[in-house]
PDB file of N, CA and C in Angstrom:
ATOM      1  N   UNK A1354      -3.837   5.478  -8.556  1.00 77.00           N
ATOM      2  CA  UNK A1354      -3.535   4.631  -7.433  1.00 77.00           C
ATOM      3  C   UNK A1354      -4.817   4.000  -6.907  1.00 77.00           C
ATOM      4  N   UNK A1355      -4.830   2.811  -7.547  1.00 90.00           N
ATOM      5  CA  UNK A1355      -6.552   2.591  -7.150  1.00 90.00           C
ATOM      6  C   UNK A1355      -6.468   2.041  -5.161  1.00 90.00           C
ATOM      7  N   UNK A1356      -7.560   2.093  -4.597  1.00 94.00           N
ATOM      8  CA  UNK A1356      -7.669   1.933  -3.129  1.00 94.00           C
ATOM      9  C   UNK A1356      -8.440   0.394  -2.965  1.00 94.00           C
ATOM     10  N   UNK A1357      -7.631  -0.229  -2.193  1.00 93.00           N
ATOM     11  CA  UNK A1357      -7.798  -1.647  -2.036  1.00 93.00           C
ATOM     12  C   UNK A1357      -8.956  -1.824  -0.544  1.00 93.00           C
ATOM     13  N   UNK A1358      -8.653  -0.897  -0.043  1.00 96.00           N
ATOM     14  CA  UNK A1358      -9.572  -0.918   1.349  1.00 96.00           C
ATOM     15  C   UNK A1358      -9.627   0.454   2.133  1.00 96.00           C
ATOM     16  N   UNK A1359     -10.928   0.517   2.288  1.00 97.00           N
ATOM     17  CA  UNK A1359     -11.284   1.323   3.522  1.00 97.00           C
ATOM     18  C   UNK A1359     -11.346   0.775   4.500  1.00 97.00           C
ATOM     19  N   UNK A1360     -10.350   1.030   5.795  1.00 97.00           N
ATOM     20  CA  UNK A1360     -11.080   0.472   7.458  1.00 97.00           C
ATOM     21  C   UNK A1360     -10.970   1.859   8.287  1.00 97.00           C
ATOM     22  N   UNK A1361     -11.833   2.137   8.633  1.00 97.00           N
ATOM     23  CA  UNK A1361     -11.799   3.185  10.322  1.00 97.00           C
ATOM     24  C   UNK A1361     -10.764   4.608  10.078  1.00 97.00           C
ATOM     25  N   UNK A1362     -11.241   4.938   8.608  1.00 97.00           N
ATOM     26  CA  UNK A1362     -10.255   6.276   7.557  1.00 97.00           C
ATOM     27  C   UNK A1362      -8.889   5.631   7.673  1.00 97.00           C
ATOM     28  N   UNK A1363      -8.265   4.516   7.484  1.00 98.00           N
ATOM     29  CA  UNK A1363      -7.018   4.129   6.959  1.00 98.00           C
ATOM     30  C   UNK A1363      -7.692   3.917   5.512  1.00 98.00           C
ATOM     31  N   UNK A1364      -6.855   4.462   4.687  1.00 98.00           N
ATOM     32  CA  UNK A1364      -6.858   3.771   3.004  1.00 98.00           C
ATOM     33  C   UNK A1364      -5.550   3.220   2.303  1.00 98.00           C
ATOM     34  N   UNK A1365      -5.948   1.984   1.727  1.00 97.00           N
ATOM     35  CA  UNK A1365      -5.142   0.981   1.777  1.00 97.00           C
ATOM     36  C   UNK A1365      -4.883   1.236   0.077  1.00 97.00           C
ATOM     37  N   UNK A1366      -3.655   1.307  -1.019  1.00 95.00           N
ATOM     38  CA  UNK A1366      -3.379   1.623  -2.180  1.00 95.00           C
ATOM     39  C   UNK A1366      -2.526   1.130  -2.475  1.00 95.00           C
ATOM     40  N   UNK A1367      -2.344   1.261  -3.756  1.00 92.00           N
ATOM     41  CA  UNK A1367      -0.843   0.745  -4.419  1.00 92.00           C
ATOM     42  C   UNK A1367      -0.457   1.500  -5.587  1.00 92.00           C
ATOM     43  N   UNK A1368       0.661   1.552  -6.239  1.00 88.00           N
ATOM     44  CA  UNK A1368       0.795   1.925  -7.730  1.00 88.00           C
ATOM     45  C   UNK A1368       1.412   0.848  -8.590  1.00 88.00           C
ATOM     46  N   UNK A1369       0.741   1.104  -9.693  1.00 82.00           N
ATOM     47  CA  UNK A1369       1.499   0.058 -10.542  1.00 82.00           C
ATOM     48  C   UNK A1369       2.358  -0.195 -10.999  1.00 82.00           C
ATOM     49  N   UNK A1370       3.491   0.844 -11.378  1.00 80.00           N
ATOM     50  CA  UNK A1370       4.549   1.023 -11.664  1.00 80.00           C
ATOM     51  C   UNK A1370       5.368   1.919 -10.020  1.00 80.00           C
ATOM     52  N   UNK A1371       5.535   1.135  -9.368  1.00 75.00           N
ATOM     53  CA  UNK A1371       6.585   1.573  -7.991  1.00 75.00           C
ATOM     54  C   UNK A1371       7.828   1.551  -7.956  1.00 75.00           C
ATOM     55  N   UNK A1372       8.649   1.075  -8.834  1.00 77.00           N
ATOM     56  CA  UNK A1372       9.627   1.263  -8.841  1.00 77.00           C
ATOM     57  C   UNK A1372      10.271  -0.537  -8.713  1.00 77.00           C
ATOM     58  N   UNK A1373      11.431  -1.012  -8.539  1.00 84.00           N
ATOM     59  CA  UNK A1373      11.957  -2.473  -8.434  1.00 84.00           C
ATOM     60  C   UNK A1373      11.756  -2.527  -6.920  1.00 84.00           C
ATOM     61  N   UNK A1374      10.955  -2.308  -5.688  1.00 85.00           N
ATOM     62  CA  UNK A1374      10.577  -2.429  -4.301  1.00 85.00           C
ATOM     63  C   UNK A1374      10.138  -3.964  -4.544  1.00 85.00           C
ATOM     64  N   UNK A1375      10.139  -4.428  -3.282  1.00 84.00           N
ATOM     65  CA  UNK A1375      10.002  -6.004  -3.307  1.00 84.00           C
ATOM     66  C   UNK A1375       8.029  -5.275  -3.306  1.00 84.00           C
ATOM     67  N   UNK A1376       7.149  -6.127  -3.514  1.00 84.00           N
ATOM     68  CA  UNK A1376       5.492  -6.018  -3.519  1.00 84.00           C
ATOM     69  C   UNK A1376       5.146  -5.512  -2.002  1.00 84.00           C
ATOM     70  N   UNK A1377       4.144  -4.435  -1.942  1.00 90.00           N
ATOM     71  CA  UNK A1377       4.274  -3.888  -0.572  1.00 90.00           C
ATOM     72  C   UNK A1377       2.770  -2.775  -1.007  1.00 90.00           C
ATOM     73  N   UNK A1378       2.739  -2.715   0.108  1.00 93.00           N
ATOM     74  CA  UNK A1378       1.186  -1.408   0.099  1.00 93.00           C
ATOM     75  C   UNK A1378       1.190   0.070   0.287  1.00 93.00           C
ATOM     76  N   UNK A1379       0.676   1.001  -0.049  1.00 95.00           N
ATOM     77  CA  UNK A1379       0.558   2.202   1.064  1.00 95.00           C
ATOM     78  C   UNK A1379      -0.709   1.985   2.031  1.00 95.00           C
ATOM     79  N   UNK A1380      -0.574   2.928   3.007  1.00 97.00           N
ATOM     80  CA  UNK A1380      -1.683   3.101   3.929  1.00 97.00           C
ATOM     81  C   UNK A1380      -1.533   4.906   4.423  1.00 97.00           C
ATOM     82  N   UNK A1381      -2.506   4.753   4.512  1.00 98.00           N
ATOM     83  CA  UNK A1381      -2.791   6.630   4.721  1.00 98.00           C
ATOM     84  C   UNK A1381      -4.161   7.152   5.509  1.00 98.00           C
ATOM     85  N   UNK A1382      -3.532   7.249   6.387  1.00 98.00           N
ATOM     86  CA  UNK A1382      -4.854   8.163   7.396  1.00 98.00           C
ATOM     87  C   UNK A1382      -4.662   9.397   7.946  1.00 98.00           C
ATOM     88  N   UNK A1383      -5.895  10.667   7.407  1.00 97.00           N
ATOM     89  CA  UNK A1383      -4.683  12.000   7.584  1.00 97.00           C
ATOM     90  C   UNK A1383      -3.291  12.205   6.794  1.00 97.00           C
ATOM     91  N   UNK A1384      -2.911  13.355   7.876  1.00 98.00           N
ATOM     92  CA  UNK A1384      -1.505  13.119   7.151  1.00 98.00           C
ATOM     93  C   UNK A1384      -0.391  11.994   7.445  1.00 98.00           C
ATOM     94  N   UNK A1385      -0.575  11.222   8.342  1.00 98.00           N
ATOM     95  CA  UNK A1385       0.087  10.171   7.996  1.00 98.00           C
ATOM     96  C   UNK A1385       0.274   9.302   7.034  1.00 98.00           C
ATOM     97  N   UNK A1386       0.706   8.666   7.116  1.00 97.00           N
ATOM     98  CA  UNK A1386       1.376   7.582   5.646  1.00 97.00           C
ATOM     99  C   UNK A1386       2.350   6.398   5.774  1.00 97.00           C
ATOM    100  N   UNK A1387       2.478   4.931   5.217  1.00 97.00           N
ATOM    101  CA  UNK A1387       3.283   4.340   5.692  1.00 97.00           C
ATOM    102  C   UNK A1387       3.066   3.165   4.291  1.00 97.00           C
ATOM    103  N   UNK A1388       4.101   2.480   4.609  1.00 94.00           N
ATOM    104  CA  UNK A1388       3.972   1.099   3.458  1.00 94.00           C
ATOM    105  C   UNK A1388       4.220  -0.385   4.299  1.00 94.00           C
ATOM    106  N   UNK A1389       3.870  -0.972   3.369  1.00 92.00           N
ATOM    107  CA  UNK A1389       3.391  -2.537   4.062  1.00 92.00           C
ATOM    108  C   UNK A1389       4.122  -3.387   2.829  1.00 92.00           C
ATOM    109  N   UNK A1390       5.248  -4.364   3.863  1.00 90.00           N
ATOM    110  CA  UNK A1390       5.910  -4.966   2.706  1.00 90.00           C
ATOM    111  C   UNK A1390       5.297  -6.383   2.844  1.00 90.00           C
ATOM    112  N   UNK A1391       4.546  -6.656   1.422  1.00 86.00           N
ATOM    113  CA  UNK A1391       3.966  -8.279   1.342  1.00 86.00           C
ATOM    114  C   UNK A1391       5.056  -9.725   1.216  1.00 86.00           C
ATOM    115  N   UNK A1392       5.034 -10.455   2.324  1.00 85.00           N
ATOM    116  CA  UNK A1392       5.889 -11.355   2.932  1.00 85.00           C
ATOM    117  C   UNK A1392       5.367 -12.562   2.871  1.00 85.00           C
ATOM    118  N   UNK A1393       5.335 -14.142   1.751  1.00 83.00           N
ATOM    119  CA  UNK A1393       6.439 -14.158   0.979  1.00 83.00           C
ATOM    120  C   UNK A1393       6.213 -13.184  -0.085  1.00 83.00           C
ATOM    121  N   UNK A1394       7.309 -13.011  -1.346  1.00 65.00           N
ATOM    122  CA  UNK A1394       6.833 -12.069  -2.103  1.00 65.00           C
ATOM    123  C   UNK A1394       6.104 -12.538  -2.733  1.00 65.00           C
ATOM    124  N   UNK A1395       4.948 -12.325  -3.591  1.00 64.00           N
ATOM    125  CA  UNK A1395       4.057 -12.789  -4.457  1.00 64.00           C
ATOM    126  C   UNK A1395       4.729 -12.527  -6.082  1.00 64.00           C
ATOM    127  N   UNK A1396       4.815 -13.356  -6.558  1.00 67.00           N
ATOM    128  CA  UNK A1396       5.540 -13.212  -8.289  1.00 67.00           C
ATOM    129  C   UNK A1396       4.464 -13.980  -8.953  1.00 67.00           C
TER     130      UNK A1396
END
């Protein structure tokens, strides 16, 4: 899962094979965690 950004211990990732999800991010600081859906989609 390579890491697209460090800001202020959020880390910003993706995987390459995610499944049919419209294009979208993780983010992770601690144990939190969340995804970011990219809007329009990029194809």
């Amino acid at each position: 899962m390579p890491t697209v950004l460090l800001v202020n211990g959020f880390r910003f990732f993706f995987f390459s094979a995610d499944g049919n999800e419209p294009v979208h991010i993780h983010v992770k600081k601690g144990d939190g965690d969340g995804k970011v859906w990219i809007e329009p989609e990029i194809k």
